[in-house]
């Protein structure tokens, strides 16, 4: 099956009400063209798992303004005042998760682990209503893992099979999200032939990737 497709075809797999993981820390490592392609649809009521919800009017921040997001699950929302206002106006639900716990919850979901115990957030409001268990004399809270219907991730290069190479901090949450969703779309800067990537530089193997989009190149 051909994996190199257009952004429009890729996002046609997102339905209203879906849970969508989106890579990136703010705009760094965020698949911005895929995010913008959703603007041409009527998709709404999304639960978005991402480190944050973009910046004012940029990236996932557009989805917030367009009221496409029902709930945001992440760790750093205060850099976008539109998110704060939507939350205060009760137009948006927010689930705050410590950043390391967020990454581990996604990794665990991709590994088929239902949940795990962690010391972080014990005794804080973030851990209210969570199960607490003492392990080796220290209280831990139970965190369920995260999975999603769709993951929109960003990589630097892909070969035609979908093996992915990332660059610098833009790698962030993208590799773990690639393992934790039913349908994974990778937005890349460049597509190369199958034998051009060194096995040592491939971070995400092609079996985790369902579709590739290259906005500046093929099938733009």
XYZ file of N, CA and C in Angstrom:
660
model
N 0.843 -1.193 0.000
C 0.000 0.000 0.000
C 0.882 1.248 0.000
N 0.543 2.207 -0.853
C 1.311 3.436 -0.923
C 1.107 4.273 0.334
N 2.208 4.603 1.004
C 2.105 5.388 2.232
C 2.221 6.889 1.985
N 2.798 7.286 0.859
C 2.995 8.712 0.592
C 1.708 9.290 0.018
N 1.029 10.106 0.815
C -0.274 10.633 0.415
C -0.334 12.132 0.715
N -1.437 12.757 0.368
C -1.612 14.187 0.634
C -2.049 14.407 2.081
N -1.863 15.644 2.554
C -2.339 15.980 3.902
C -3.846 15.776 4.004
N -4.562 16.160 2.957
C -6.023 16.062 2.990
C -6.473 14.613 3.131
N -5.814 13.709 2.400
C -6.187 12.300 2.503
C -5.822 11.752 3.880
N -4.684 12.194 4.406
C -4.241 11.689 5.710
C -5.216 12.075 6.814
N -5.650 13.333 6.805
C -6.511 13.764 7.913
C -7.965 13.298 7.709
N -8.261 12.717 6.558
C -9.615 12.171 6.356
C -9.870 10.986 7.284
N -8.820 10.472 7.916
C -8.981 9.373 8.879
C -9.335 9.872 10.275
N -9.386 11.191 10.476
C -9.795 11.741 11.767
C -11.293 11.999 11.745
N -11.961 11.551 12.788
C -13.406 11.773 12.909
C -13.698 12.651 14.127
N -14.781 13.370 14.079
C -15.214 14.134 15.253
C -15.354 13.197 16.447
N -14.856 13.643 17.592
C -14.916 12.827 18.805
C -13.706 11.952 19.020
N -12.797 11.902 18.052
C -11.587 11.072 18.181
C -10.635 11.628 19.241
N -9.755 10.732 19.713
C -8.600 11.137 20.513
C -7.396 11.193 19.577
N -6.740 12.353 19.544
C -5.649 12.573 18.599
C -4.393 12.984 19.363
N -3.308 12.275 19.152
C -2.009 12.696 19.683
C -1.325 13.577 18.652
N -0.727 14.657 19.110
C -0.016 15.556 18.199
C 1.356 15.845 18.802
N 2.396 15.539 18.070
C 3.752 15.735 18.557
C 4.119 17.208 18.645
N 5.206 17.471 19.351
C 5.704 18.834 19.430
C 5.740 19.382 20.833
N 6.611 20.341 20.996
C 6.687 21.139 22.230
C 6.416 22.555 21.779
N 5.163 23.023 21.931
C 4.779 24.260 21.259
C 4.764 23.996 19.760
N 5.500 24.814 19.027
C 5.537 24.642 17.572
C 6.720 23.787 17.125
N 7.659 23.516 18.039
C 8.851 22.746 17.675
C 8.508 21.261 17.610
N 8.661 20.682 16.431
C 8.341 19.265 16.281
C 6.867 19.001 16.066
N 6.093 20.058 15.851
C 4.652 19.901 15.588
C 4.431 19.772 14.069
N 3.604 18.849 13.629
C 3.313 18.704 12.194
C 2.359 19.800 11.718
N 2.886 20.973 11.467
C 2.050 22.166 11.266
C 1.154 22.071 10.028
N 1.641 21.449 8.957
C 0.809 21.353 7.749
C -0.375 20.424 7.965
N -0.154 19.327 8.676
C -1.275 18.428 8.978
C -2.298 19.136 9.859
N -1.799 19.876 10.843
C -2.711 20.608 11.734
C -3.526 21.621 10.931
N -2.871 22.333 10.039
C -3.585 23.338 9.244
C -4.601 22.694 8.304
N -4.315 21.481 7.849
C -5.237 20.814 6.921
C -6.582 20.521 7.567
N -6.593 20.370 8.871
C -7.852 20.112 9.584
C -8.778 21.324 9.491
N -8.205 22.522 9.261
C -9.019 23.735 9.158
C -10.022 23.655 8.020
N -9.728 22.807 7.034
C -10.613 22.700 5.869
C -11.725 21.678 6.089
N -11.853 21.164 7.298
C -12.842 20.130 7.589
C -13.831 20.635 8.651
N -14.812 19.777 8.962
C -15.746 20.108 10.047
C -15.479 19.245 11.279
N -14.275 18.738 11.413
C -13.915 17.897 12.560
C -13.960 18.725 13.844
N -14.554 18.158 14.900
C -14.649 18.873 16.175
C -14.763 17.863 17.319
N -14.898 18.383 18.536
C -15.027 17.548 19.742
C -13.859 16.589 19.915
N -12.664 17.055 19.625
C -11.479 16.204 19.728
C -10.912 16.224 21.143
N -10.409 15.090 21.576
C -9.540 15.042 22.745
C -8.113 15.024 22.207
N -7.343 16.038 22.565
C -5.991 16.182 22.014
C -4.968 15.912 23.111
N -4.126 14.912 22.887
C -3.014 14.621 23.788
C -1.762 15.216 23.165
N -1.229 16.228 23.805
C -0.054 16.921 23.290
C 0.583 17.667 24.446
N 1.856 17.969 24.348
C 2.507 18.679 25.443
C 1.767 19.962 25.789
N 1.279 20.653 24.766
C 0.446 21.837 24.973
C -0.440 22.021 23.748
N -1.170 23.134 23.716
C -2.096 23.375 22.603
C -1.621 24.562 21.776
N -0.354 24.493 21.344
C 0.178 25.489 20.434
C 0.352 26.862 21.057
N 0.467 27.834 20.187
C 0.621 29.230 20.590
C -0.561 30.024 20.019
N -0.759 31.275 20.476
C -1.913 32.045 19.991
C -1.958 32.109 18.450
N -2.976 31.519 17.875
C -3.162 31.572 16.424
C -2.203 30.724 15.632
N -1.414 29.870 16.294
C -0.437 29.039 15.585
C -0.545 27.587 16.044
N -0.284 26.684 15.110
C -0.323 25.267 15.430
C -1.670 24.874 16.030
N -1.627 24.088 17.087
C -2.870 23.652 17.720
C -3.659 24.815 18.300
N -3.023 25.965 18.463
C -3.746 27.148 18.915
C -4.897 27.502 17.983
N -4.765 27.179 16.692
C -5.857 27.428 15.749
C -7.054 26.532 16.051
N -6.758 25.277 16.407
C -7.864 24.361 16.734
C -8.642 24.876 17.944
N -7.927 25.492 18.894
C -8.601 26.025 20.082
C -9.533 27.164 19.677
N -9.028 28.101 18.885
C -9.841 29.244 18.446
C -11.061 28.768 17.653
N -10.856 27.716 16.858
C -11.953 27.196 16.028
C -12.881 26.267 16.810
N -12.606 26.114 18.105
C -13.431 25.294 19.005
C -13.536 23.838 18.526
N -12.420 23.303 18.067
C -12.398 21.894 17.648
C -12.014 20.970 18.796
N -11.424 21.544 19.843
C -10.887 20.726 20.929
C -11.869 20.705 22.095
N -12.318 19.495 22.454
C -13.191 19.336 23.631
C -12.351 19.247 24.896
N -11.206 18.526 24.791
C -10.365 18.319 25.972
C -8.901 18.286 25.552
N -8.068 18.967 26.324
C -6.627 18.924 26.098
C -5.952 18.168 27.231
N -5.094 17.226 26.893
C -4.338 16.461 27.879
C -2.865 16.757 27.647
N -2.205 17.396 28.616
C -0.812 17.767 28.422
C -0.234 18.393 29.668
N 0.914 19.040 29.511
C 1.635 19.506 30.701
C 1.913 21.003 30.739
N 1.732 21.714 29.627
C 2.189 23.108 29.600
C 1.253 23.943 28.734
N 0.171 24.429 29.350
C -0.849 25.129 28.572
C -0.804 26.649 28.734
N -0.056 27.136 29.710
C -0.173 28.555 30.056
C 0.532 29.491 29.080
N 1.301 28.967 28.121
C 1.939 29.867 27.155
C 0.952 30.365 26.103
N -0.228 29.753 26.068
C -1.234 30.174 25.094
C -2.440 30.758 25.839
N -2.585 32.086 25.879
C -3.712 32.696 26.614
C -5.071 32.294 26.068
N -5.151 31.896 24.807
C -6.435 31.445 24.249
C -6.910 30.167 24.943
N -5.952 29.325 25.326
C -6.305 28.098 26.048
C -6.823 28.436 27.431
N -6.137 29.357 28.097
C -6.555 29.766 29.439
C -7.969 30.348 29.398
N -8.225 31.226 28.417
C -9.552 31.847 28.313
C -10.635 30.793 28.017
N -10.337 29.869 27.095
C -11.331 28.838 26.759
C -11.636 27.972 27.973
N -10.616 27.695 28.782
C -10.830 26.907 30.002
C -11.674 27.697 31.004
N -11.331 28.976 31.204
C -12.087 29.792 32.154
C -13.534 29.991 31.703
N -13.757 30.011 30.401
C -15.118 30.158 29.862
C -15.859 28.823 29.801
N -15.202 27.767 30.311
C -15.775 26.416 30.336
C -16.090 25.889 28.939
N -15.291 26.319 27.963
C -15.429 25.802 26.606
C -14.429 24.680 26.331
N -13.507 24.465 27.275
C -12.429 23.506 27.060
C -12.092 22.807 28.373
N -12.043 21.470 28.336
C -11.586 20.697 29.497
C -10.070 20.547 29.410
N -9.425 20.566 30.558
C -7.973 20.410 30.603
C -7.616 19.306 31.605
N -6.743 18.402 31.213
C -6.159 17.428 32.138
C -4.657 17.672 32.181
N -4.178 18.197 33.303
C -2.752 18.477 33.452
C -2.015 17.224 33.924
N -0.928 16.906 33.246
C -0.117 15.742 33.575
C 1.340 16.194 33.627
N 2.081 15.853 34.692
C 3.508 16.217 34.706
C 4.209 15.721 33.436
N 5.162 16.498 32.944
C 5.697 16.226 31.610
C 6.347 14.840 31.467
N 7.126 14.427 32.466
C 7.720 13.094 32.389
C 6.678 12.001 32.450
N 5.647 12.240 33.254
C 4.555 11.266 33.358
C 3.782 11.195 32.047
N 3.614 12.351 31.401
C 2.944 12.371 30.098
C 3.691 11.500 29.090
N 5.007 11.695 29.016
C 5.811 10.912 28.073
C 5.744 9.424 28.397
N 5.809 9.093 29.686
C 5.772 7.684 30.068
C 4.399 7.078 29.836
N 3.340 7.864 30.042
C 1.987 7.356 29.802
C 1.795 6.994 28.328
N 2.365 7.810 27.454
C 2.264 7.528 26.017
C 3.133 6.315 25.658
N 4.362 6.296 26.216
C 5.251 5.154 25.936
C 4.620 3.858 26.408
N 4.022 3.892 27.618
C 3.386 2.694 28.158
C 2.218 2.259 27.266
N 1.445 3.226 26.800
C 0.335 2.890 25.907
C 0.831 2.187 24.655
N 1.920 2.668 24.115
C 2.489 2.053 22.911
C 3.056 0.676 23.169
N 3.457 0.421 24.418
C 4.042 -0.871 24.776
C 3.002 -1.872 25.251
N 1.735 -1.459 25.267
C 0.682 -2.368 25.691
C 0.549 -2.480 27.194
N 1.078 -1.507 27.924
C 1.000 -1.489 29.391
C -0.187 -0.624 29.802
N -1.033 -1.161 30.656
C -2.254 -0.456 31.018
C -2.046 0.752 31.902
N -0.999 0.730 32.722
C -0.725 1.843 33.620
C 0.506 1.562 34.449
N 0.846 2.493 35.338
C 2.065 2.357 36.137
C 1.958 3.259 37.363
N 2.806 2.993 38.345
C 2.867 3.815 39.548
C 4.063 4.761 39.472
N 3.867 6.015 39.926
C 4.930 7.016 39.848
C 4.845 7.941 41.074
N 6.000 8.400 41.537
C 6.018 9.274 42.718
C 5.600 10.707 42.376
N 5.865 11.126 41.150
C 5.606 12.513 40.755
C 4.132 12.880 40.938
N 3.887 13.993 41.528
C 2.570 14.612 41.760
C 1.874 14.092 43.008
N 2.485 13.152 43.738
C 1.856 12.659 44.968
C 1.594 13.830 45.926
N 0.390 13.897 46.455
C 0.044 14.928 47.422
C -0.342 16.262 46.811
N -0.428 16.343 45.488
C -0.814 17.595 44.832
C -2.208 17.466 44.231
N -2.723 18.588 43.737
C -4.046 18.557 43.103
C -4.052 17.686 41.849
N -2.877 17.549 41.209
C -2.821 16.733 39.994
C -3.123 15.274 40.284
N -2.920 14.877 41.545
C -3.103 13.468 41.902
C -4.412 13.211 42.641
N -5.236 14.245 42.751
C -6.525 14.040 43.412
C -7.328 12.980 42.682
N -7.951 12.115 43.412
C -8.795 11.041 42.868
C -7.998 9.902 42.228
N -6.667 9.952 42.298
C -5.870 8.845 41.769
C -5.559 7.852 42.883
N -5.461 6.584 42.505
C -5.109 5.540 43.468
C -3.680 5.770 43.983
N -3.500 5.625 45.294
C -2.165 5.770 45.890
C -1.743 4.430 46.483
N -0.503 4.049 46.233
C 0.036 2.793 46.764
C 1.441 3.051 47.293
N 1.726 2.481 48.468
C 3.070 2.647 49.015
C 3.989 1.568 48.450
N 5.078 1.997 47.843
C 6.056 1.068 47.265
C 7.413 1.364 47.887
N 8.004 0.383 48.549
C 9.290 0.551 49.229
C 9.274 1.759 50.166
N 8.155 1.923 50.831
C 8.036 2.969 51.834
C 7.706 4.350 51.306
N 7.451 4.458 50.004
C 7.167 5.767 49.400
C 5.830 5.723 48.663
N 4.957 6.708 48.895
C 3.677 6.700 48.166
C 3.859 6.975 46.672
N 3.140 6.221 45.884
C 3.116 6.396 44.428
C 1.656 6.530 43.984
N 1.420 7.252 42.900
C 0.069 7.324 42.330
C 0.026 6.482 41.069
N -1.176 5.951 40.818
C -1.351 5.116 39.623
C -1.800 5.986 38.448
N -1.111 5.832 37.354
C -1.452 6.559 36.128
C -1.793 5.572 35.022
N -2.948 5.752 34.414
C -3.273 4.926 33.251
C -2.449 5.390 32.052
N -2.160 4.469 31.169
C -1.426 4.822 29.953
C -2.363 5.515 28.960
N -1.759 6.155 27.955
C -2.526 6.856 26.927
C -2.371 6.160 25.572
N -3.484 6.025 24.876
C -3.476 5.607 23.479
C -4.399 6.560 22.715
N -4.382 6.464 21.393
C -5.194 7.403 20.604
C -5.714 6.733 19.343
N -6.715 7.369 18.766
C -7.205 6.893 17.467
C -6.217 7.249 16.367
N -5.673 8.457 16.451
C -4.772 8.959 15.402
C -3.594 9.676 16.061
N -2.409 9.525 15.503
C -1.251 10.325 15.914
C -0.741 11.105 14.706
N -0.585 12.415 14.904
C 0.012 13.275 13.876
C 1.402 13.640 14.386
N 2.430 13.148 13.716
C 3.786 13.360 14.215
C 4.635 14.060 13.161
N 5.788 14.580 13.602
C 6.698 15.302 12.704
C 8.076 14.639 12.771
N 8.635 14.374 11.589
C 9.997 13.842 11.513
C 10.758 14.642 10.465
N 12.053 14.490 10.455
C 12.859 15.211 9.473
C 12.859 14.494 8.122
N 13.172 13.206 8.153
C 13.224 12.431 6.909
C 12.442 11.139 7.066
N 11.965 10.661 5.916
C 11.385 9.323 5.846
C 11.867 8.671 4.570
N 12.078 7.364 4.617
C 12.248 6.683 3.333
C 10.867 6.258 2.844
N 10.798 5.624 1.702
C 9.501 5.324 1.101
C 8.707 4.271 1.872
N 9.372 3.575 2.784
C 8.657 2.615 3.611
C 8.034 3.268 4.840
N 8.616 4.425 5.260
C 8.126 5.083 6.465
C 9.077 4.988 7.640
N 10.305 4.551 7.419
C 11.323 4.625 8.474
C 11.654 6.097 8.717
N 11.665 6.517 9.996
C 11.749 7.942 10.299
C 13.044 8.330 11.010
N 13.547 9.499 10.615
C 14.705 10.134 11.251
C 14.253 11.494 11.761
N 14.622 11.827 12.995
C 14.231 13.108 13.590
C 15.446 14.029 13.673
N 15.199 15.285 14.041
C 16.311 16.222 14.169
C 16.199 17.010 15.475
N 17.261 16.954 16.227
C 17.421 17.751 17.450
C 16.174 17.696 18.345
N 15.799 18.841 18.953
C 14.705 18.831 19.926
C 13.340 18.599 19.287
N 13.257 18.688 17.958
C 11.985 18.412 17.285
C 11.601 16.939 17.412
N 12.521 16.142 17.924
C 12.212 14.727 18.155
C 11.184 14.569 19.273
N 11.321 15.319 20.331
C 10.506 15.322 21.560
C 9.510 14.152 21.691
N 8.219 14.411 21.624
C 7.225 13.374 21.901
C 6.911 12.491 20.681
N 7.436 12.835 19.523
C 7.019 12.160 18.302
C 7.282 10.648 18.281
N 8.471 10.169 18.665
C 8.705 8.715 18.581
C 7.759 7.889 19.449
N 7.455 8.358 20.669
C 6.563 7.555 21.511
C 5.129 7.599 20.990
N 4.703 8.743 20.444
C 3.350 8.828 19.898
C 3.173 7.903 18.702
N 4.261 7.690 17.963
C 4.178 6.810 16.789
C 3.812 5.380 17.166
N 4.037 5.019 18.427
C 3.755 3.639 18.858
C 2.388 3.487 19.509
N 1.701 4.602 19.775
C 0.553 4.541 20.681
C -0.784 4.874 20.030
N -0.856 4.902 18.718
C -2.118 5.232 18.048
C -2.459 4.180 16.999
N -3.757 4.093 16.722
C -4.205 3.118 15.715
C -3.753 3.517 14.313
N -3.746 4.821 14.051
C -3.371 5.321 12.716
C -2.347 6.429 12.899
N -1.188 6.276 12.285
C -0.074 7.202 12.494
C 0.314 7.861 11.172
N 0.292 9.190 11.180
C 0.699 9.966 10.007
C 1.960 10.752 10.358
N 2.973 10.639 9.540
C 4.214 11.381 9.749
C 4.351 12.469 8.696
N 4.458 13.719 9.150
C 4.776 14.831 8.242
C 6.297 14.977 8.230
N 6.895 14.982 7.050
C 8.362 15.000 6.956
C 8.815 16.126 6.030
N 10.087 16.504 6.208
C 10.679 17.529 5.345
C 11.165 16.944 4.031
N 11.495 15.652 4.062
C 12.130 15.054 2.883
C 11.851 13.556 2.843
N 11.630 13.048 1.645
C 11.476 11.602 1.457
C 12.661 11.106 0.626
N 13.300 10.052 1.120
C 14.463 9.507 0.421
C 14.180 8.066 0.016
N 15.064 7.520 -0.797
C 14.885 6.144 -1.245
C 15.149 5.172 -0.089
N 14.702 3.941 -0.267
C 14.701 2.969 0.826
C 16.094 2.697 1.385
N 17.114 2.702 0.546
C 18.450 2.336 1.030
C 19.306 3.547 1.436
N 18.701 4.721 1.546
C 19.504 5.923 1.843
C 19.661 6.210 3.333
N 18.839 5.614 4.177
C 18.953 5.852 5.614
C 19.780 4.755 6.265
N 20.669 5.177 7.145
C 21.439 4.205 7.911
C 20.551 3.596 8.987
N 20.623 2.285 9.197
C 19.813 1.673 10.269
C 20.052 2.326 11.621
N 21.270 2.825 11.837
C 21.600 3.431 13.132
C 20.874 4.757 13.364
N 20.473 5.452 12.290
C 19.821 6.748 12.469
C 18.300 6.653 12.481
N 17.763 5.492 12.136
C 16.299 5.330 12.142
C 15.810 5.173 13.578
N 14.908 6.055 13.992
C 14.369 6.012 15.354
C 13.022 5.289 15.376
N 12.166 5.610 14.401
C 10.857 4.956 14.315
C 10.843 4.014 13.122
N 10.739 2.707 13.362
C 10.666 1.762 12.244
C 9.366 1.918 11.460
N 9.399 1.554 10.198
C 8.270 1.805 9.297
C 6.985 1.098 9.712
N 7.089 0.014 10.483
C 5.871 -0.719 10.827
C 4.930 0.101 11.707
N 5.433 1.169 12.333
C 4.579 2.020 13.160
C 3.903 3.127 12.341
N 4.286 3.298 11.097
C 3.829 4.453 10.309
C 2.860 4.000 9.219
N 1.656 4.570 9.230
C 0.640 4.208 8.242
C 0.664 5.118 7.026
N 1.051 6.380 7.205
C 1.018 7.326 6.089
C 2.125 8.367 6.252
N 2.611 8.858 5.125
C 3.665 9.880 5.104
C 3.161 11.039 4.257
N 3.334 12.255 4.757
C 3.052 13.435 3.943
C 4.318 14.294 3.905
N 4.560 14.886 2.757
C 5.733 15.749 2.578
C 5.239 17.025 1.911
N 4.797 18.003 2.705
C 4.147 19.195 2.143
C 4.989 19.939 1.117
N 6.282 19.872 1.232
C 7.119 20.581 0.283
C 7.581 19.733 -0.874
N 7.127 18.480 -0.909
C 7.626 17.584 -1.941
C 6.540 16.782 -2.591
N 6.643 15.460 -2.458
C 5.729 14.582 -3.160
C 4.310 14.691 -2.603
N 3.329 14.635 -3.519
C 1.909 14.644 -3.140
C 1.532 15.809 -2.249
N 2.187 16.962 -2.467
C 1.845 18.105 -1.641
C 0.443 18.590 -1.907
